[in-house]
């Protein structure tokens, strides 16, 4: 499986060798004094280099006292009123180091994305006539797997398959796709937290022949419309910090920059830092 997902002390924990990392969420009602030693032991056992957690304000103090540092903050992430934090513990200290070239690129991407914060107003900029967007269900998962295989052709370890999508579906994830002539060109997975009134855009995948055409813009546009139907007050996403296109896309959609997660995950063959962007449904 792409990544192991398990419940530890009531928190949802994702971990695996590909990202060489533990990521946990849903720790609102978890006894952190019991939970933290368990995930630190897991990291040591599996030789993971980083532990990342998403947690509310009430958990921040305990995590920081256990060596975690804040990398991003989303105001009102929990039910529109309680701030949310992304906190990291670098088990391997070298994981926290970015070379000068990467730092310059990340800074350049942020500068250009911030400058692009005005919404798209060009009347000719609209979804192509033969393009449709719809929610995907289990019968579409083979198409979703095929898109992943095309996008990660040379990186088979990063291909998410039907089995993994079914696991995510059971964990209240939704799936959306942009089609042209019935061919799936772009997909997005939403992790919907109903009890927190927020949702995360887990990942975007674009057909390699259609990269650079800004098709993800239209998918984000549609996802924002889903917020009212799901009751979510905040939508957020983690985006490659070196990707001009996606950072600009979120900025144009009115998303706000929350912070950068250093060397957070493996994308193709590169360990990438991720920018966190969020949008509030007023």
mmCIF file of C-alpha atoms in Angstrom:
data_model
loop_
_atom_site.group_PDB
_atom_site.id
_atom_site.type_symbol
_atom_site.label_atom_id
_atom_site.label_comp_id
_atom_site.label_asym_id
_atom_site.label_seq_id
_atom_site.Cartn_x
_atom_site.Cartn_y
_atom_site.Cartn_z
ATOM 1 C CA UNK A 1 0.000 0.000 0.000
ATOM 2 C CA UNK A 2 1.111 3.566 -0.797
ATOM 3 C CA UNK A 3 1.201 4.508 2.888
ATOM 4 C CA UNK A 4 0.117 2.775 6.085
ATOM 5 C CA UNK A 5 -2.854 4.339 7.867
ATOM 6 C CA UNK A 6 -3.636 3.379 11.436
ATOM 7 C CA UNK A 7 -5.296 4.604 14.613
ATOM 8 C CA UNK A 8 -2.925 5.205 17.513
ATOM 9 C CA UNK A 9 -4.448 6.357 20.801
ATOM 10 C CA UNK A 10 -7.402 7.830 18.881
ATOM 11 C CA UNK A 11 -5.307 9.835 16.413
ATOM 12 C CA UNK A 12 -5.153 9.049 12.691
ATOM 13 C CA UNK A 13 -1.553 8.281 11.732
ATOM 14 C CA UNK A 14 -0.110 8.036 8.215
ATOM 15 C CA UNK A 15 3.417 6.697 7.822
ATOM 16 C CA UNK A 16 5.694 4.959 5.357
ATOM 17 C CA UNK A 17 9.190 4.703 3.917
ATOM 18 C CA UNK A 18 8.477 6.706 0.782
ATOM 19 C CA UNK A 19 8.191 10.029 2.607
ATOM 20 C CA UNK A 20 10.244 8.636 5.506
ATOM 21 C CA UNK A 21 7.846 10.463 7.774
ATOM 22 C CA UNK A 22 4.924 10.182 10.198
ATOM 23 C CA UNK A 23 1.927 12.492 9.743
ATOM 24 C CA UNK A 24 -0.868 12.541 12.305
ATOM 25 C CA UNK A 25 -4.241 14.280 12.518
ATOM 26 C CA UNK A 26 -7.464 13.959 14.547
ATOM 27 C CA UNK A 27 -5.545 14.203 17.819
ATOM 28 C CA UNK A 28 -8.086 16.594 19.398
ATOM 29 C CA UNK A 29 -9.199 14.139 22.074
ATOM 30 C CA UNK A 30 -5.968 12.169 22.336
ATOM 31 C CA UNK A 31 -3.898 11.944 25.506
ATOM 32 C CA UNK A 32 -0.761 13.464 24.012
ATOM 33 C CA UNK A 33 1.395 12.439 26.964
ATOM 34 C CA UNK A 34 0.701 8.828 25.952
ATOM 35 C CA UNK A 35 0.542 9.393 22.212
ATOM 36 C CA UNK A 36 3.784 11.333 21.656
ATOM 37 C CA UNK A 37 6.114 8.677 23.147
ATOM 38 C CA UNK A 38 4.389 6.044 20.983
ATOM 39 C CA UNK A 39 4.907 7.893 17.703
ATOM 40 C CA UNK A 40 8.460 8.818 18.652
ATOM 41 C CA UNK A 41 9.122 5.136 19.316
ATOM 42 C CA UNK A 42 7.536 4.275 15.951
ATOM 43 C CA UNK A 43 9.771 6.820 14.217
ATOM 44 C CA UNK A 44 12.847 5.343 15.869
ATOM 45 C CA UNK A 45 11.794 1.784 15.045
ATOM 46 C CA UNK A 46 11.188 2.585 11.352
ATOM 47 C CA UNK A 47 14.056 5.081 11.010
ATOM 48 C CA UNK A 48 11.674 7.870 9.993
ATOM 49 C CA UNK A 49 13.282 11.296 9.716
ATOM 50 C CA UNK A 50 10.345 13.583 10.485
ATOM 51 C CA UNK A 51 7.100 13.631 12.473
ATOM 52 C CA UNK A 52 4.440 16.134 11.387
ATOM 53 C CA UNK A 53 1.186 16.739 13.192
ATOM 54 C CA UNK A 54 -1.914 18.866 12.635
ATOM 55 C CA UNK A 55 -3.325 19.934 15.981
ATOM 56 C CA UNK A 56 -5.501 22.584 17.670
ATOM 57 C CA UNK A 57 -4.303 25.379 19.958
ATOM 58 C CA UNK A 58 -4.953 23.248 23.049
ATOM 59 C CA UNK A 59 -2.317 20.704 21.940
ATOM 60 C CA UNK A 60 0.360 23.165 20.872
ATOM 61 C CA UNK A 61 1.996 23.559 24.293
ATOM 62 C CA UNK A 62 2.362 19.827 24.926
ATOM 63 C CA UNK A 63 3.796 19.203 21.467
ATOM 64 C CA UNK A 64 6.243 22.096 21.709
ATOM 65 C CA UNK A 65 7.423 20.870 25.097
ATOM 66 C CA UNK A 66 8.170 17.539 23.377
ATOM 67 C CA UNK A 67 10.424 19.072 20.740
ATOM 68 C CA UNK A 68 7.883 20.058 18.058
ATOM 69 C CA UNK A 69 8.080 23.453 16.337
ATOM 70 C CA UNK A 70 5.291 25.331 14.524
ATOM 71 C CA UNK A 71 5.725 25.360 10.735
ATOM 72 C CA UNK A 72 2.295 26.689 9.697
ATOM 73 C CA UNK A 73 -0.793 28.186 11.324
ATOM 74 C CA UNK A 74 -4.382 28.375 10.066
ATOM 75 C CA UNK A 75 -6.599 30.731 12.098
ATOM 76 C CA UNK A 76 -9.967 29.211 12.997
ATOM 77 C CA UNK A 77 -9.173 25.878 11.353
ATOM 78 C CA UNK A 78 -11.302 24.006 13.876
ATOM 79 C CA UNK A 79 -14.971 24.898 13.470
ATOM 80 C CA UNK A 80 -14.071 28.405 12.386
ATOM 81 C CA UNK A 81 -13.028 29.460 15.883
ATOM 82 C CA UNK A 82 -10.006 27.469 17.128
ATOM 83 C CA UNK A 83 -6.621 27.978 15.495
ATOM 84 C CA UNK A 84 -4.894 24.992 13.919
ATOM 85 C CA UNK A 85 -1.158 24.324 13.718
ATOM 86 C CA UNK A 86 1.203 22.127 11.733
ATOM 87 C CA UNK A 87 4.031 21.154 14.070
ATOM 88 C CA UNK A 88 7.137 19.182 13.194
ATOM 89 C CA UNK A 89 9.739 17.190 15.052
ATOM 90 C CA UNK A 90 12.875 16.453 13.027
ATOM 91 C CA UNK A 91 14.138 13.099 14.200
ATOM 92 C CA UNK A 92 17.036 13.454 11.766
ATOM 93 C CA UNK A 93 18.223 17.060 12.072
ATOM 94 C CA UNK A 94 19.609 17.101 8.511
ATOM 95 C CA UNK A 95 16.022 16.757 7.253
ATOM 96 C CA UNK A 96 15.403 20.332 8.385
ATOM 97 C CA UNK A 97 18.118 21.778 6.136
ATOM 98 C CA UNK A 98 17.398 23.229 2.680
ATOM 99 C CA UNK A 99 20.235 24.089 0.318
ATOM 100 C CA UNK A 100 20.636 27.694 -0.851
ATOM 101 C CA UNK A 101 19.199 26.994 -4.321
ATOM 102 C CA UNK A 102 16.009 25.498 -2.849
ATOM 103 C CA UNK A 103 15.612 28.390 -0.389
ATOM 104 C CA UNK A 104 15.932 30.942 -3.201
ATOM 105 C CA UNK A 105 13.391 29.097 -5.351
ATOM 106 C CA UNK A 106 10.923 28.822 -2.459
ATOM 107 C CA UNK A 107 11.260 32.554 -1.733
ATOM 108 C CA UNK A 108 10.812 33.401 -5.431
ATOM 109 C CA UNK A 109 7.676 31.227 -5.702
ATOM 110 C CA UNK A 110 6.114 32.930 -2.676
ATOM 111 C CA UNK A 111 6.912 36.413 -3.997
ATOM 112 C CA UNK A 112 5.333 35.728 -7.380
ATOM 113 C CA UNK A 113 2.342 33.898 -5.850
ATOM 114 C CA UNK A 114 1.625 36.805 -3.484
ATOM 115 C CA UNK A 115 1.759 39.210 -6.429
ATOM 116 C CA UNK A 116 -0.817 37.081 -8.276
ATOM 117 C CA UNK A 117 -3.408 37.293 -5.506
ATOM 118 C CA UNK A 118 -5.958 39.163 -7.621
ATOM 119 C CA UNK A 119 -8.696 36.814 -8.922
ATOM 120 C CA UNK A 120 -8.781 35.886 -12.592
ATOM 121 C CA UNK A 121 -10.994 38.484 -14.323
ATOM 122 C CA UNK A 122 -10.283 37.767 -17.999
ATOM 123 C CA UNK A 123 -13.748 37.001 -19.529
ATOM 124 C CA UNK A 124 -12.064 34.657 -22.010
ATOM 125 C CA UNK A 125 -10.547 32.612 -19.190
ATOM 126 C CA UNK A 126 -13.214 29.972 -18.683
ATOM 127 C CA UNK A 127 -13.386 26.226 -18.536
ATOM 128 C CA UNK A 128 -12.964 24.703 -22.045
ATOM 129 C CA UNK A 129 -16.262 23.728 -23.659
ATOM 130 C CA UNK A 130 -15.495 19.998 -23.861
ATOM 131 C CA UNK A 131 -14.337 19.865 -20.241
ATOM 132 C CA UNK A 132 -16.469 18.641 -17.351
ATOM 133 C CA UNK A 133 -15.893 18.305 -13.603
ATOM 134 C CA UNK A 134 -17.629 15.760 -11.424
ATOM 135 C CA UNK A 135 -17.292 13.803 -8.230
ATOM 136 C CA UNK A 136 -15.738 10.359 -8.632
ATOM 137 C CA UNK A 137 -16.952 7.166 -7.002
ATOM 138 C CA UNK A 138 -15.529 3.662 -6.628
ATOM 139 C CA UNK A 139 -16.252 2.704 -10.235
ATOM 140 C CA UNK A 140 -13.977 5.563 -11.333
ATOM 141 C CA UNK A 141 -11.048 4.396 -9.207
ATOM 142 C CA UNK A 142 -9.452 2.380 -12.054
ATOM 143 C CA UNK A 143 -9.346 5.642 -14.073
ATOM 144 C CA UNK A 144 -7.826 7.382 -11.075
ATOM 145 C CA UNK A 145 -5.174 4.688 -10.738
ATOM 146 C CA UNK A 146 -4.437 4.916 -14.467
ATOM 147 C CA UNK A 147 -3.928 8.697 -14.154
ATOM 148 C CA UNK A 148 -1.496 8.112 -11.290
ATOM 149 C CA UNK A 149 0.385 5.547 -13.381
ATOM 150 C CA UNK A 150 0.783 8.054 -16.214
ATOM 151 C CA UNK A 151 1.798 10.885 -13.874
ATOM 152 C CA UNK A 152 4.297 8.766 -11.925
ATOM 153 C CA UNK A 153 5.424 6.490 -14.743
ATOM 154 C CA UNK A 154 9.064 6.596 -13.672
ATOM 155 C CA UNK A 155 8.311 6.585 -9.942
ATOM 156 C CA UNK A 156 6.162 3.478 -9.331
ATOM 157 C CA UNK A 157 6.481 3.700 -5.527
ATOM 158 C CA UNK A 158 4.359 6.866 -5.594
ATOM 159 C CA UNK A 159 1.433 5.393 -7.503
ATOM 160 C CA UNK A 160 -1.762 5.303 -5.475
ATOM 161 C CA UNK A 161 -3.919 2.349 -6.472
ATOM 162 C CA UNK A 162 -7.576 1.310 -6.271
ATOM 163 C CA UNK A 163 -7.051 -0.408 -2.914
ATOM 164 C CA UNK A 164 -5.628 2.773 -1.410
ATOM 165 C CA UNK A 165 -8.478 4.889 -2.808
ATOM 166 C CA UNK A 166 -11.003 2.498 -1.246
ATOM 167 C CA UNK A 167 -9.223 2.886 2.098
ATOM 168 C CA UNK A 168 -9.389 6.679 1.802
ATOM 169 C CA UNK A 169 -13.071 6.500 0.845
ATOM 170 C CA UNK A 170 -13.800 4.680 4.108
ATOM 171 C CA UNK A 171 -11.999 7.514 5.906
ATOM 172 C CA UNK A 172 -14.456 10.083 4.528
ATOM 173 C CA UNK A 173 -12.392 11.243 1.555
ATOM 174 C CA UNK A 174 -14.063 12.541 -1.600
ATOM 175 C CA UNK A 175 -12.650 12.439 -5.108
ATOM 176 C CA UNK A 176 -13.090 14.913 -7.964
ATOM 177 C CA UNK A 177 -11.980 14.781 -11.555
ATOM 178 C CA UNK A 178 -11.727 17.051 -14.566
ATOM 179 C CA UNK A 179 -12.523 15.248 -17.817
ATOM 180 C CA UNK A 180 -12.170 16.100 -21.471
ATOM 181 C CA UNK A 181 -13.944 13.810 -23.930
ATOM 182 C CA UNK A 182 -14.404 11.317 -21.070
ATOM 183 C CA UNK A 183 -10.647 11.163 -20.377
ATOM 184 C CA UNK A 184 -9.588 11.978 -16.798
ATOM 185 C CA UNK A 185 -7.004 14.774 -17.010
ATOM 186 C CA UNK A 186 -6.828 16.169 -13.469
ATOM 187 C CA UNK A 187 -7.863 14.690 -10.132
ATOM 188 C CA UNK A 188 -8.083 15.945 -6.570
ATOM 189 C CA UNK A 189 -8.750 14.118 -3.324
ATOM 190 C CA UNK A 190 -10.553 15.874 -0.467
ATOM 191 C CA UNK A 191 -10.140 14.819 3.150
ATOM 192 C CA UNK A 192 -13.346 16.106 4.759
ATOM 193 C CA UNK A 193 -13.383 16.608 8.535
ATOM 194 C CA UNK A 194 -17.076 17.171 9.265
ATOM 195 C CA UNK A 195 -16.582 17.451 13.049
ATOM 196 C CA UNK A 196 -13.932 20.160 12.497
ATOM 197 C CA UNK A 197 -15.792 21.984 9.674
ATOM 198 C CA UNK A 198 -12.750 21.886 7.419
ATOM 199 C CA UNK A 199 -11.388 19.939 4.493
ATOM 200 C CA UNK A 200 -7.975 19.367 2.973
ATOM 201 C CA UNK A 201 -7.186 19.075 -0.715
ATOM 202 C CA UNK A 202 -4.931 16.071 -0.281
ATOM 203 C CA UNK A 203 -3.361 15.931 -3.695
ATOM 204 C CA UNK A 204 -3.602 17.060 -7.278
ATOM 205 C CA UNK A 205 -2.569 14.820 -10.142
ATOM 206 C CA UNK A 206 -2.428 16.080 -13.729
ATOM 207 C CA UNK A 207 -2.032 14.042 -16.904
ATOM 208 C CA UNK A 208 1.577 14.630 -18.055
ATOM 209 C CA UNK A 209 0.416 15.738 -21.525
ATOM 210 C CA UNK A 210 -1.714 18.531 -19.999
ATOM 211 C CA UNK A 211 0.656 20.058 -17.455
ATOM 212 C CA UNK A 212 1.076 23.820 -17.703
ATOM 213 C CA UNK A 213 -2.454 24.407 -19.017
ATOM 214 C CA UNK A 214 -3.763 25.654 -15.643
ATOM 215 C CA UNK A 215 -6.559 23.075 -15.597
ATOM 216 C CA UNK A 216 -6.178 22.735 -11.821
ATOM 217 C CA UNK A 217 -7.552 26.303 -11.554
ATOM 218 C CA UNK A 218 -10.994 25.108 -12.632
ATOM 219 C CA UNK A 219 -10.909 22.157 -10.259
ATOM 220 C CA UNK A 220 -10.093 24.431 -7.311
ATOM 221 C CA UNK A 221 -12.937 26.700 -8.417
ATOM 222 C CA UNK A 222 -15.333 23.766 -8.246
ATOM 223 C CA UNK A 223 -13.975 22.547 -4.879
ATOM 224 C CA UNK A 224 -14.633 25.961 -3.325
ATOM 225 C CA UNK A 225 -18.271 25.584 -4.361
ATOM 226 C CA UNK A 226 -18.437 22.258 -2.478
ATOM 227 C CA UNK A 227 -17.680 23.979 0.832
ATOM 228 C CA UNK A 228 -21.267 25.051 1.462
ATOM 229 C CA UNK A 229 -22.706 21.610 0.736
ATOM 230 C CA UNK A 230 -20.237 19.951 3.132
ATOM 231 C CA UNK A 231 -20.614 22.590 5.848
ATOM 232 C CA UNK A 232 -16.883 23.300 5.795
ATOM 233 C CA UNK A 233 -15.713 26.744 6.871
ATOM 234 C CA UNK A 234 -12.083 26.263 5.843
ATOM 235 C CA UNK A 235 -10.390 24.457 2.970
ATOM 236 C CA UNK A 236 -6.629 24.076 2.893
ATOM 237 C CA UNK A 237 -3.944 22.456 0.803
ATOM 238 C CA UNK A 238 -0.264 21.565 0.901
ATOM 239 C CA UNK A 239 1.482 22.557 -2.314
ATOM 240 C CA UNK A 240 5.043 21.954 -3.494
ATOM 241 C CA UNK A 241 6.927 25.042 -2.342
ATOM 242 C CA UNK A 242 8.913 25.103 -5.611
ATOM 243 C CA UNK A 243 5.846 24.923 -7.891
ATOM 244 C CA UNK A 244 5.030 28.324 -9.372
ATOM 245 C CA UNK A 245 1.822 27.073 -11.018
ATOM 246 C CA UNK A 246 -0.050 25.621 -8.042
ATOM 247 C CA UNK A 247 1.030 28.341 -5.596
ATOM 248 C CA UNK A 248 -0.165 30.989 -8.065
ATOM 249 C CA UNK A 249 -3.414 29.068 -8.583
ATOM 250 C CA UNK A 250 -4.260 29.070 -4.870
ATOM 251 C CA UNK A 251 -3.255 32.713 -4.470
ATOM 252 C CA UNK A 252 -5.523 33.691 -7.369
ATOM 253 C CA UNK A 253 -8.388 31.849 -5.683
ATOM 254 C CA UNK A 254 -8.077 34.006 -2.576
ATOM 255 C CA UNK A 255 -6.206 31.470 -0.461
ATOM 256 C CA UNK A 256 -3.925 32.792 2.288
ATOM 257 C CA UNK A 257 -0.377 31.558 2.893
ATOM 258 C CA UNK A 258 -0.011 29.769 6.258
ATOM 259 C CA UNK A 259 3.613 28.616 6.301
ATOM 260 C CA UNK A 260 6.121 26.178 4.816
ATOM 261 C CA UNK A 261 6.635 22.548 5.868
ATOM 262 C CA UNK A 262 10.336 21.878 5.339
ATOM 263 C CA UNK A 263 11.357 18.776 3.347
ATOM 264 C CA UNK A 264 7.960 17.291 3.980
ATOM 265 C CA UNK A 265 7.453 14.615 1.328
ATOM 266 C CA UNK A 266 8.908 12.879 -1.681
ATOM 267 C CA UNK A 267 7.482 14.041 -5.012
ATOM 268 C CA UNK A 268 8.753 11.937 -7.890
ATOM 269 C CA UNK A 269 12.451 11.728 -7.011
ATOM 270 C CA UNK A 270 12.873 14.888 -4.939
ATOM 271 C CA UNK A 271 12.246 15.625 -1.271
ATOM 272 C CA UNK A 272 9.994 18.680 -1.380
ATOM 273 C CA UNK A 273 9.041 21.379 1.089
ATOM 274 C CA UNK A 274 5.324 22.178 1.037
ATOM 275 C CA UNK A 275 3.525 25.511 1.311
ATOM 276 C CA UNK A 276 0.236 25.483 3.215
ATOM 277 C CA UNK A 277 -2.583 27.648 1.796
ATOM 278 C CA UNK A 278 -6.077 28.101 3.259
ATOM 279 C CA UNK A 279 -9.373 29.668 2.273
ATOM 280 C CA UNK A 280 -12.156 30.747 4.617
ATOM 281 C CA UNK A 281 -15.802 30.481 3.612
ATOM 282 C CA UNK A 282 -17.296 33.707 4.948
#
